[in-house]
Coordinates of N, CA and C and ligand atoms in Angstrom, one line a residue:
M1 N 0.9 -1.2 0.0 CA 0.0 0.0 0.0 C 0.9 1.2 0.0
E2 N 0.7 2.1 -1.0 CA 1.5 3.4 -1.0 C 1.0 4.3 0.1
T3 N 1.8 5.1 0.6 CA 1.3 6.1 1.5 C 2.1 7.4 1.4
N4 N 1.5 8.5 1.7 CA 2.3 9.8 1.6 C 2.6 10.3 3.0
E5 N 2.5 9.4 4.0 CA 2.9 9.8 5.4 C 4.0 8.9 5.9
V6 N 4.8 9.5 6.8 CA 5.8 8.6 7.5 C 5.1 7.8 8.6
D7 N 5.3 6.5 8.6 CA 4.8 5.7 9.7 C 5.8 5.8 10.9
R8 N 5.3 6.5 11.9 CA 6.2 6.9 13.0 C 6.7 5.7 13.8
E9 N 5.9 4.5 13.6 CA 6.3 3.3 14.3 C 7.5 2.7 13.7
R10 N 7.8 3.1 12.4 CA 8.9 2.3 11.7 C 9.9 3.3 11.1
V11 N 10.2 4.4 11.9 CA 11.2 5.4 11.5 C 12.6 4.7 11.8
P12 N 13.5 4.8 10.8 CA 14.9 4.3 11.1 C 15.5 4.9 12.4
K13 N 16.0 4.1 13.3 CA 16.6 4.6 14.5 C 17.8 5.5 14.3
H14 N 18.6 5.1 13.4 CA 19.9 5.8 13.1 C 20.0 6.1 11.6
V15 N 20.0 7.4 11.3 CA 20.2 7.9 9.9 C 21.5 8.6 9.8
A16 N 22.3 8.2 8.7 CA 23.6 8.9 8.4 C 23.4 9.7 7.1
I17 N 24.1 10.8 7.1 CA 24.0 11.6 5.8 C 25.3 12.1 5.4
I18 N 25.7 11.9 4.1 CA 26.8 12.6 3.5 C 26.3 13.8 2.8
M19 N 26.6 15.0 3.3 CA 26.0 16.3 2.9 C 26.8 16.8 1.8
D20 N 26.6 16.3 0.6 CA 27.4 16.7 -0.6 C 26.8 17.7 -1.5
G21 N 27.6 18.4 -2.2 CA 27.0 19.3 -3.3 C 27.0 20.8 -2.9
N22 N 27.7 21.1 -1.8 CA 27.7 22.5 -1.4 C 28.5 23.5 -2.3
G23 N 29.7 23.0 -2.7 CA 30.5 23.8 -3.7 C 29.8 23.9 -5.0
R24 N 29.2 22.9 -5.5 CA 28.5 22.9 -6.8 C 27.3 23.8 -6.8
W25 N 26.6 23.8 -5.6 CA 25.4 24.7 -5.4 C 25.9 26.2 -5.6
A26 N 27.0 26.5 -5.0 CA 27.5 27.9 -5.1 C 28.0 28.2 -6.5
Q27 N 28.7 27.3 -7.1 CA 29.3 27.5 -8.4 C 28.1 27.8 -9.4
R28 N 27.0 27.0 -9.3 CA 25.9 27.2 -10.2 C 25.3 28.6 -10.1
R29 N 25.5 29.2 -9.0 CA 24.9 30.6 -8.7 C 26.0 31.6 -8.8
H30 N 27.2 31.2 -9.4 CA 28.3 32.1 -9.5 C 28.7 32.8 -8.2
L31 N 28.5 32.0 -7.1 CA 28.9 32.4 -5.8 C 30.2 31.7 -5.3
P32 N 30.9 32.3 -4.4 CA 32.1 31.6 -3.8 C 31.7 30.3 -3.2
R33 N 32.5 29.3 -3.2 CA 32.2 27.9 -2.6 C 31.7 28.0 -1.2
I34 N 32.3 29.0 -0.4 CA 32.0 29.1 1.0 C 30.5 29.5 1.2
A35 N 29.9 30.1 0.2 CA 28.5 30.5 0.2 C 27.6 29.2 0.3
G36 N 28.1 28.1 -0.4 CA 27.4 26.9 -0.3 C 27.5 26.2 1.0
H37 N 28.7 26.3 1.6 CA 28.9 25.7 3.0 C 28.0 26.5 4.0
K38 N 27.9 27.8 3.8 CA 27.1 28.6 4.8 C 25.7 28.2 4.7
R39 N 25.2 28.1 3.4 CA 23.8 27.7 3.2 C 23.6 26.2 3.8
G40 N 24.6 25.4 3.5 CA 24.5 24.0 4.0 C 24.4 23.9 5.5
M41 N 25.1 24.8 6.2 CA 25.0 24.8 7.6 C 23.6 25.1 8.1
N42 N 22.9 26.0 7.4 CA 21.5 26.2 7.8 C 20.6 25.0 7.5
V43 N 20.9 24.3 6.5 CA 20.1 23.1 6.2 C 20.3 22.1 7.2
V44 N 21.5 22.0 7.8 CA 21.8 21.1 8.9 C 20.8 21.3 10.0
E45 N 20.5 22.5 10.4 CA 19.5 22.8 11.5 C 18.1 22.3 11.0
D46 N 17.7 22.6 9.8 CA 16.4 22.3 9.3 C 16.2 20.7 9.3
I47 N 17.2 20.0 8.9 CA 17.1 18.5 8.8 C 17.2 17.9 10.2
T48 N 18.0 18.5 11.1 CA 18.1 18.1 12.5 C 16.7 18.1 13.1
M49 N 16.0 19.3 12.9 CA 14.7 19.4 13.5 C 13.7 18.4 12.9
A50 N 13.8 18.2 11.6 CA 12.8 17.3 10.9 C 13.1 15.9 11.4
A51 N 14.3 15.5 11.6 CA 14.6 14.1 12.1 C 14.2 14.0 13.5
S52 N 14.4 15.0 14.3 CA 14.0 14.9 15.7 C 12.5 14.8 15.8
D53 N 11.8 15.6 15.0 CA 10.3 15.6 15.1 C 9.8 14.2 14.7
L54 N 10.5 13.5 13.8 CA 10.0 12.2 13.3 C 10.3 11.1 14.3
G55 N 11.2 11.4 15.3 CA 11.5 10.3 16.3 C 12.8 9.6 15.9
V56 N 13.6 10.1 15.0 CA 14.9 9.5 14.7 C 15.8 9.6 16.0
R57 N 16.5 8.5 16.4 CA 17.2 8.4 17.6 C 18.6 9.0 17.5
V58 N 19.3 8.7 16.3 CA 20.6 9.2 16.1 C 20.7 9.7 14.6
L59 N 21.3 10.9 14.5 CA 21.5 11.5 13.1 C 23.0 11.8 13.0
T60 N 23.7 11.0 12.2 CA 25.1 11.2 12.0 C 25.4 11.9 10.7
L61 N 26.1 13.1 10.8 CA 26.3 13.9 9.6 C 27.8 14.0 9.3
Y62 N 28.2 13.7 8.1 CA 29.6 13.8 7.7 C 30.0 15.2 7.4
A63 N 30.5 15.9 8.3 CA 30.8 17.3 8.2 C 32.2 17.6 7.6
F64 N 33.2 16.8 8.0 CA 34.5 17.1 7.5 C 35.3 15.7 7.5
S65 N 35.8 15.3 6.3 CA 36.5 14.1 6.2 C 38.0 14.3 6.4
T66 N 38.7 13.2 6.6 CA 40.2 13.4 6.7 C 40.7 13.8 5.3
E67 N 40.0 13.6 4.3 CA 40.5 14.0 2.9 C 40.2 15.5 2.7
N68 N 39.3 16.1 3.5 CA 39.0 17.5 3.2 C 40.1 18.5 3.5
W69 N 41.2 18.0 4.2 CA 42.3 18.9 4.5 C 43.0 19.3 3.2
K70 N 42.7 18.6 2.1 CA 43.4 18.9 0.8 C 42.8 20.1 0.1
R71 N 41.6 20.5 0.6 CA 41.0 21.7 0.0 C 41.8 23.0 0.2
P72 N 41.5 24.0 -0.6 CA 42.2 25.3 -0.5 C 42.2 25.8 1.0
T73 N 43.3 26.4 1.4 CA 43.4 26.8 2.8 C 42.3 27.7 3.3
T74 N 41.9 28.6 2.4 CA 40.8 29.6 2.7 C 39.5 28.8 3.0
E75 N 39.3 27.8 2.2 CA 38.0 27.0 2.3 C 38.0 26.2 3.6
V76 N 39.2 25.6 3.9 CA 39.3 24.8 5.2 C 39.1 25.8 6.4
K77 N 39.7 27.0 6.3 CA 39.6 27.9 7.4 C 38.2 28.3 7.6
Y78 N 37.4 28.5 6.6 CA 36.0 28.8 6.7 C 35.2 27.6 7.3
L79 N 35.5 26.4 6.7 CA 34.8 25.2 7.2 C 35.0 25.1 8.7
M80 N 36.2 25.4 9.2 CA 36.6 25.2 10.6 C 35.9 26.3 11.5
S81 N 35.3 27.3 10.9 CA 34.6 28.3 11.7 C 33.1 27.9 11.8
L82 N 32.7 26.9 11.0 CA 31.2 26.6 11.0 C 30.7 26.1 12.3
P83 N 31.4 25.2 13.0 CA 30.9 24.7 14.3 C 30.6 25.8 15.3
S84 N 31.5 26.8 15.4 CA 31.2 28.0 16.3 C 30.0 28.7 15.8
R85 N 29.9 29.0 14.5 CA 28.8 29.7 13.9 C 27.5 28.9 14.2
F86 N 27.6 27.6 14.0 CA 26.4 26.7 14.2 C 25.8 26.8 15.6
F87 N 26.8 26.7 16.6 CA 26.3 26.7 18.0 C 25.9 28.0 18.4
N88 N 26.6 29.1 18.0 CA 26.1 30.4 18.4 C 24.7 30.7 18.0
K89 N 24.3 30.1 16.8 CA 23.0 30.3 16.2 C 22.0 29.3 16.7
F90 N 22.4 28.0 16.9 CA 21.3 27.0 17.0 C 21.3 26.3 18.4
V91 N 22.3 26.5 19.3 CA 22.3 25.7 20.5 C 21.0 25.9 21.3
P92 N 20.4 27.1 21.4 CA 19.2 27.3 22.2 C 18.1 26.4 21.6
N93 N 18.0 26.3 20.2 CA 17.0 25.5 19.6 C 17.2 24.0 19.8
L94 N 18.5 23.7 19.8 CA 18.8 22.2 20.0 C 18.4 21.8 21.4
I95 N 18.7 22.7 22.4 CA 18.3 22.4 23.8 C 16.8 22.3 23.9
A96 N 16.2 23.3 23.3 CA 14.7 23.4 23.4 C 14.1 22.1 22.8
N97 N 14.8 21.4 21.9 CA 14.3 20.2 21.3 C 14.9 19.0 21.8
N98 N 15.7 19.2 23.0 CA 16.3 18.0 23.7 C 17.3 17.2 22.9
V99 N 17.9 17.9 22.0 CA 18.9 17.3 21.1 C 20.3 17.3 21.7
Q100 N 20.9 16.1 21.8 CA 22.3 16.0 22.4 C 23.3 16.0 21.3
V101 N 24.4 16.8 21.4 CA 25.4 16.9 20.4 C 26.6 16.0 20.8
R102 N 27.0 15.1 19.8 CA 28.2 14.3 20.0 C 29.0 14.4 18.8
T103 N 30.3 13.9 18.8 CA 31.1 13.8 17.6 C 31.9 12.5 17.5
I104 N 32.2 12.2 16.3 CA 33.2 11.1 16.0 C 34.3 11.6 15.1
G105 N 35.5 11.0 15.2 CA 36.6 11.5 14.4 C 37.7 12.0 15.3
D106 N 38.8 12.4 14.7 CA 40.0 12.9 15.5 C 39.9 14.4 15.7
S107 N 39.2 14.9 16.7 CA 39.1 16.3 16.9 C 40.4 17.0 17.3
S108 N 41.4 16.2 17.8 CA 42.6 16.8 18.3 C 43.3 17.6 17.2
Q109 N 43.1 17.3 15.9 CA 43.7 18.0 14.8 C 43.0 19.2 14.4
L110 N 41.8 19.5 15.0 CA 41.1 20.7 14.6 C 41.6 21.9 15.3
P111 N 41.4 23.1 14.7 CA 41.9 24.4 15.4 C 41.3 24.5 16.8
A112 N 42.0 25.1 17.7 CA 41.6 25.2 19.1 C 40.2 25.8 19.2
E113 N 39.9 26.8 18.5 CA 38.5 27.5 18.6 C 37.4 26.5 18.1
T114 N 37.7 25.7 17.1 CA 36.7 24.7 16.7 C 36.5 23.6 17.8
Q115 N 37.6 23.2 18.3 CA 37.5 22.2 19.4 C 36.8 22.7 20.6
R116 N 37.0 24.0 20.9 CA 36.4 24.6 22.1 C 34.9 24.7 21.9
A117 N 34.5 25.1 20.7 CA 33.0 25.3 20.3 C 32.3 23.9 20.4
V118 N 33.0 22.9 19.9 CA 32.4 21.5 19.9 C 32.3 21.0 21.3
K119 N 33.3 21.2 22.1 CA 33.3 20.7 23.5 C 32.2 21.4 24.3
Q120 N 32.1 22.7 24.1 CA 31.1 23.5 24.8 C 29.7 23.0 24.4
A121 N 29.5 22.8 23.1 CA 28.1 22.4 22.7 C 27.8 21.0 23.3
Q122 N 28.8 20.1 23.4 CA 28.6 18.8 24.0 C 28.3 18.9 25.5
L123 N 28.9 19.9 26.1 CA 28.7 20.1 27.6 C 27.3 20.7 27.7
D124 N 26.9 21.7 26.9 CA 25.6 22.4 27.0 C 24.4 21.5 26.8
T125 N 24.7 20.4 26.0 CA 23.6 19.5 25.6 C 23.7 18.1 26.2
A126 N 24.6 18.0 27.2 CA 24.9 16.7 27.7 C 23.7 16.0 28.4
T127 N 22.9 16.9 29.0 CA 21.7 16.3 29.8 C 20.5 16.1 28.9
C128 N 20.6 16.5 27.6 CA 19.5 16.3 26.7 C 19.4 14.8 26.4
D129 N 18.2 14.2 26.5 CA 18.0 12.8 26.2 C 17.1 12.5 25.0
G130 N 17.0 13.5 24.1 CA 16.3 13.2 22.9 C 17.2 12.7 21.8
M131 N 17.0 13.2 20.6 CA 17.9 12.7 19.5 C 19.4 13.1 19.7
I132 N 20.2 12.1 19.3 CA 21.7 12.4 19.3 C 22.1 13.0 17.9
L133 N 22.6 14.2 17.9 CA 23.1 14.8 16.7 C 24.6 14.6 16.7
N134 N 25.1 13.7 15.8 CA 26.4 13.2 15.9 C 27.2 13.7 14.7
F135 N 28.1 14.6 14.9 CA 28.9 15.2 13.8 C 30.2 14.4 13.6
A136 N 30.4 13.9 12.3 CA 31.7 13.2 12.0 C 32.6 14.3 11.5
L137 N 33.6 14.6 12.4 CA 34.6 15.7 12.2 C 36.0 15.2 12.1
N138 N 36.7 15.5 11.0 CA 38.0 14.9 10.8 C 38.0 13.4 10.9
Y139 N 36.9 12.9 10.3 CA 36.6 11.4 10.4 C 37.1 10.7 9.2
G140 N 37.6 9.5 9.3 CA 37.9 8.6 8.2 C 37.7 7.2 8.7
S141 N 36.9 6.4 8.0 CA 36.5 5.1 8.5 C 37.7 4.1 8.6
R142 N 38.6 4.2 7.5 CA 39.8 3.3 7.6 C 40.7 3.6 8.7
A143 N 40.8 4.9 9.0 CA 41.7 5.3 10.2 C 41.0 4.8 11.5
E144 N 39.7 4.9 11.5 CA 38.9 4.5 12.7 C 39.2 3.0 12.9
I145 N 39.0 2.2 11.9 CA 39.2 0.7 12.0 C 40.7 0.3 12.3
T146 N 41.6 1.1 11.7 CA 43.0 0.8 12.0 C 43.4 1.1 13.5
T147 N 42.8 2.2 14.0 CA 43.0 2.6 15.4 C 42.4 1.5 16.3
A148 N 41.2 1.0 15.9 CA 40.6 -0.1 16.7 C 41.5 -1.3 16.8
A149 N 42.1 -1.7 15.6 CA 43.0 -2.9 15.5 C 44.2 -2.6 16.4
Q150 N 44.7 -1.4 16.4 CA 45.9 -1.1 17.2 C 45.6 -1.2 18.7
R151 N 44.4 -0.7 19.1 CA 44.0 -0.7 20.5 C 43.8 -2.2 21.0
I152 N 43.2 -3.0 20.1 CA 42.9 -4.4 20.5 C 44.2 -5.1 20.6
A153 N 45.2 -4.9 19.7 CA 46.5 -5.5 19.7 C 47.2 -5.1 21.0
T154 N 47.1 -3.9 21.4 CA 47.8 -3.4 22.6 C 47.2 -4.1 23.8
E155 N 45.9 -4.3 23.9 CA 45.3 -5.0 25.0 C 45.7 -6.5 25.0
V156 N 45.8 -7.1 23.9 CA 46.3 -8.5 23.8 C 47.7 -8.6 24.3
Q157 N 48.5 -7.6 23.8 CA 50.0 -7.6 24.2 C 50.1 -7.4 25.7
A158 N 49.2 -6.7 26.3 CA 49.3 -6.4 27.8 C 48.7 -7.5 28.6
G159 N 48.1 -8.6 27.8 CA 47.5 -9.7 28.6 C 46.1 -9.4 29.1
D160 N 45.6 -8.3 28.6 CA 44.2 -7.9 29.0 C 43.1 -8.4 28.2
L161 N 43.5 -9.1 27.0 CA 42.5 -9.5 26.1 C 43.0 -10.8 25.4
D162 N 42.1 -11.9 25.5 CA 42.5 -13.2 24.9 C 42.1 -13.1 23.4
P163 N 43.0 -13.3 22.5 CA 42.7 -13.2 21.0 C 41.5 -14.1 20.7
A164 N 41.3 -15.2 21.4 CA 40.2 -16.1 21.1 C 38.8 -15.5 21.2
V165 N 38.7 -14.4 22.0 CA 37.4 -13.8 22.3 C 37.1 -12.6 21.3
I166 N 38.1 -12.3 20.5 CA 37.9 -11.1 19.6 C 36.9 -11.5 18.5
D167 N 35.8 -10.8 18.6 CA 34.7 -11.1 17.6 C 34.2 -9.7 17.1
E168 N 33.1 -9.7 16.3 CA 32.6 -8.4 15.7 C 32.2 -7.5 16.8
Q169 N 31.7 -8.0 17.9 CA 31.2 -7.2 19.0 C 32.4 -6.5 19.6
V170 N 33.6 -7.2 19.8 CA 34.8 -6.6 20.4 C 35.3 -5.5 19.5
L171 N 35.3 -5.7 18.2 CA 35.8 -4.7 17.3 C 34.8 -3.5 17.3
S172 N 33.5 -3.7 17.3 CA 32.6 -2.6 17.3 C 32.8 -1.7 18.6
E173 N 33.1 -2.4 19.7 CA 33.3 -1.7 21.0 C 34.6 -0.8 21.0
H174 N 35.4 -1.0 20.0 CA 36.7 -0.2 19.9 C 36.6 0.9 18.8
L175 N 35.4 1.0 18.2 CA 35.2 2.1 17.2 C 34.7 3.3 17.8
N176 N 34.8 4.5 17.1 CA 34.3 5.8 17.6 C 32.8 5.7 18.0
T177 N 32.1 4.8 17.3 CA 30.6 4.8 17.5 C 30.2 3.9 18.7
A178 N 31.2 3.4 19.4 CA 30.9 2.4 20.6 C 29.9 3.1 21.5
F179 N 29.9 4.4 21.7 CA 29.0 5.1 22.7 C 27.6 5.0 22.3
L180 N 27.3 4.6 21.0 CA 25.9 4.5 20.5 C 25.3 3.1 20.8
G181 N 26.2 2.2 21.3 CA 25.7 0.8 21.7 C 25.0 0.1 20.5
N182 N 23.7 -0.3 20.8 CA 23.0 -1.1 19.8 C 22.5 -0.2 18.6
E183 N 22.7 1.1 18.7 CA 22.2 2.0 17.7 C 23.4 2.5 16.9
A184 N 24.5 1.9 17.0 CA 25.8 2.4 16.3 C 25.7 2.2 14.8
D185 N 24.9 1.2 14.3 CA 24.9 1.0 12.8 C 23.6 1.7 12.2
P186 N 23.9 2.6 11.3 CA 22.7 3.3 10.6 C 21.9 2.3 9.9
E187 N 20.5 2.5 10.0 CA 19.6 1.7 9.1 C 19.6 2.3 7.7
L188 N 19.8 3.6 7.7 CA 19.7 4.3 6.4 C 20.8 5.3 6.2
L189 N 21.5 5.3 5.0 CA 22.5 6.3 4.6 C 21.9 7.1 3.5
I190 N 21.9 8.4 3.6 CA 21.5 9.3 2.5 C 22.7 10.0 2.0
R191 N 22.9 10.1 0.7 CA 24.0 10.9 0.1 C 23.4 11.8 -0.9
T192 N 23.6 13.1 -0.8 CA 23.1 14.1 -1.7 C 24.1 14.4 -2.9
S193 N 23.6 15.0 -3.9 CA 24.4 15.5 -5.0 C 24.6 14.5 -6.2
G194 N 24.1 13.3 -6.0 CA 24.1 12.4 -7.1 C 25.4 11.5 -7.1
E195 N 26.3 11.8 -6.3 CA 27.5 10.9 -6.2 C 27.1 9.6 -5.5
E196 N 27.5 8.5 -6.0 CA 27.1 7.2 -5.4 C 28.4 6.5 -4.9
R197 N 29.0 7.0 -3.8 CA 30.2 6.5 -3.2 C 30.0 6.6 -1.7
L198 N 30.7 5.8 -0.9 CA 30.7 5.8 0.5 C 31.8 6.8 1.1
S199 N 32.8 7.1 0.3 CA 33.8 8.1 0.6 C 34.4 7.9 2.0
N200 N 34.8 6.7 2.3 CA 35.5 6.4 3.6 C 34.7 6.8 4.8
F201 N 33.3 6.6 4.7 CA 32.4 7.0 5.8 C 31.8 5.8 6.4
L202 N 31.9 5.5 7.7 CA 31.2 4.4 8.4 C 31.3 3.1 7.7
L203 N 32.4 2.7 7.2 CA 32.5 1.5 6.3 C 32.0 0.2 7.1
W204 N 32.4 0.1 8.4 CA 32.1 -1.0 9.2 C 30.6 -1.0 9.5
Q205 N 30.1 0.2 10.0 CA 28.8 0.4 10.5 C 27.7 0.3 9.4
L206 N 28.1 0.6 8.2 CA 27.1 0.6 7.1 C 26.9 -0.8 6.4
A207 N 27.5 -1.8 7.0 CA 27.5 -3.1 6.3 C 26.1 -3.6 5.9
Y208 N 25.1 -3.3 6.7 CA 23.7 -3.8 6.3 C 22.8 -2.6 6.1
S209 N 23.3 -1.5 5.9 CA 22.4 -0.3 5.8 C 21.8 -0.1 4.4
E210 N 20.5 0.4 4.4 CA 19.9 0.8 3.1 C 20.7 2.1 2.6
L211 N 21.0 2.2 1.3 CA 21.8 3.3 0.8 C 20.8 4.1 -0.1
A212 N 20.6 5.4 0.2 CA 19.8 6.2 -0.7 C 20.6 7.4 -1.3
F213 N 20.6 7.5 -2.6 CA 21.3 8.5 -3.3 C 20.3 9.4 -4.0
T214 N 20.4 10.8 -3.7 CA 19.5 11.7 -4.3 C 20.4 12.8 -5.1
D215 N 19.8 13.2 -6.2 CA 20.5 14.2 -7.1 C 20.5 15.6 -6.4
K216 N 19.6 15.8 -5.5 CA 19.5 17.1 -4.8 C 20.8 17.5 -4.2
L217 N 21.2 18.7 -4.4 CA 22.4 19.2 -3.7 C 22.1 19.5 -2.3
W218 N 23.0 19.3 -1.3 CA 22.7 19.5 0.1 C 22.0 20.8 0.4
P219 N 22.5 21.9 -0.1 CA 21.8 23.2 0.2 C 20.3 23.3 -0.3
D220 N 20.0 22.4 -1.2 CA 18.6 22.4 -1.7 C 17.8 21.3 -1.0
F221 N 18.4 20.5 -0.1 CA 17.7 19.4 0.5 C 16.8 19.9 1.6
T222 N 15.5 19.6 1.5 CA 14.5 20.2 2.5 C 14.0 19.1 3.4
P223 N 13.3 19.5 4.5 CA 12.6 18.6 5.4 C 11.7 17.7 4.6
A224 N 11.0 18.2 3.6 CA 10.1 17.4 2.8 C 10.9 16.3 2.1
D225 N 12.1 16.7 1.6 CA 13.0 15.7 0.9 C 13.4 14.6 1.9
F226 N 13.7 15.0 3.1 CA 14.1 14.1 4.1 C 13.0 13.1 4.5
R227 N 11.8 13.7 4.6 CA 10.6 12.8 4.9 C 10.4 11.8 3.8
A228 N 10.6 12.3 2.6 CA 10.4 11.4 1.4 C 11.4 10.3 1.4
E229 N 12.6 10.5 1.8 CA 13.6 9.4 1.9 C 13.2 8.4 3.0
I230 N 12.7 8.9 4.1 CA 12.2 8.0 5.2 C 11.1 7.2 4.7
M231 N 10.1 7.8 3.9 CA 9.0 7.0 3.4 C 9.5 6.0 2.4
A232 N 10.5 6.3 1.6 CA 11.0 5.4 0.6 C 11.7 4.2 1.3
F233 N 12.4 4.6 2.4 CA 13.0 3.5 3.3 C 11.9 2.6 3.8
Q234 N 10.8 3.1 4.3 CA 9.7 2.3 4.8 C 9.0 1.5 3.7
Q235 N 9.0 2.0 2.5 CA 8.4 1.2 1.4 C 9.3 0.0 1.1
R236 N 10.6 0.2 1.3 CA 11.5 -0.9 1.0 C 11.3 -2.0 2.1
H237 N 10.8 -1.6 3.3 CA 10.7 -2.5 4.4 C 9.2 -2.8 4.6
R238 N 8.3 -2.5 3.6 CA 6.9 -2.7 3.9 C 6.6 -4.1 4.1
R239 N 5.7 -4.3 5.1 CA 5.3 -5.7 5.5 C 4.1 -6.1 4.5
F240 N 4.2 -7.3 4.0 CA 3.1 -7.8 3.2 C 2.4 -8.9 4.1
G241 N 2.0 -8.6 5.3 CA 1.4 -9.5 6.2 C 2.4 -10.4 6.9
G242 N 3.7 -10.4 6.4 CA 4.7 -11.2 7.0 C 5.4 -10.5 8.1
L243 N 6.6 -11.0 8.5 CA 7.3 -10.4 9.6 C 8.0 -9.1 9.2
Ligands
LIG301 C1 33.9 21.3 10.3 C2 33.2 21.4 9.0 C3 31.8 21.6 9.0 C4 31.1 21.9 7.8 C5 29.8 22.2 7.7 N1 29.2 22.4 6.5 C6 29.9 22.4 5.3 C7 29.9 21.1 4.6 C8 28.7 20.2 4.8 C9 27.4 20.9 4.7 C10 27.0 21.4 6.1 C11 27.8 22.7 6.4 N2 29.1 22.2 8.9 N3 27.8 22.4 9.2 C12 27.6 22.2 10.5 C13 28.8 21.9 11.1 C14 29.1 21.5 12.5 C15 30.1 20.7 12.8 C16 30.4 20.3 14.1 C17 29.6 20.8 15.1 F1 29.8 20.4 16.4 C18 28.5 21.7 14.8 C19 28.3 22.1 13.5 C20 29.8 21.9 10.1 N4 31.1 21.6 10.1

């Protein structure tokens, strides 16, 4: 049965998004690339509210990859100012909607001001027990898995871990997403701008996820587009009287 409403009983618990197309959006309008990133930041708040309203438990957003350092210095500098801009503008609304901010990735390499803003936002929202808004910052999945392997090997070497007990659960517990427990693996990945690649994002966690690719550029992605992706996900999982 087709429907034009989201079934709130079957909303994916964890949704991950690769927010692509910001530079292209600006170029099509003969604007500087950073105009696309600025617009994209406002879309982050719109989609965060839409996801929270639908009852999504975890929303993971790929904000800055380990590969993004290769971009022009001026663009990286602007990107690194966005967390502060985001929180100055949206923290009151996040708290009003009980949204908790978390991050994954190696934040130690970010500028001090960026780290400060992110740490402050996590402190300000630590008691919120609604949706978790999880920013992937200076994140790379292969680096995450490599670090997990190194940590497991160190525990074995120290005699704290028997190699015989190393299973998928043990590896998951050593990933950045371990704090998400049973909700660490996204049920749905959305990537905007028409690119159909994972780009070193959550490679372990996405093993069984539905992958949705839309041609919409991130700055043009609306709450209605987000709800349409959730409905499409539910259509893929529609029950025909079975389990
Ligand atoms: C650090 C790069 C970056 C880029 C970026 N863009 C640019 C590229 C993607 C589209 C969205 C806008 N956003 N948008 C929000 C944040 C943000 C990150 C952490 C945080 F705790 C709060 C907000 C952000 N961060």
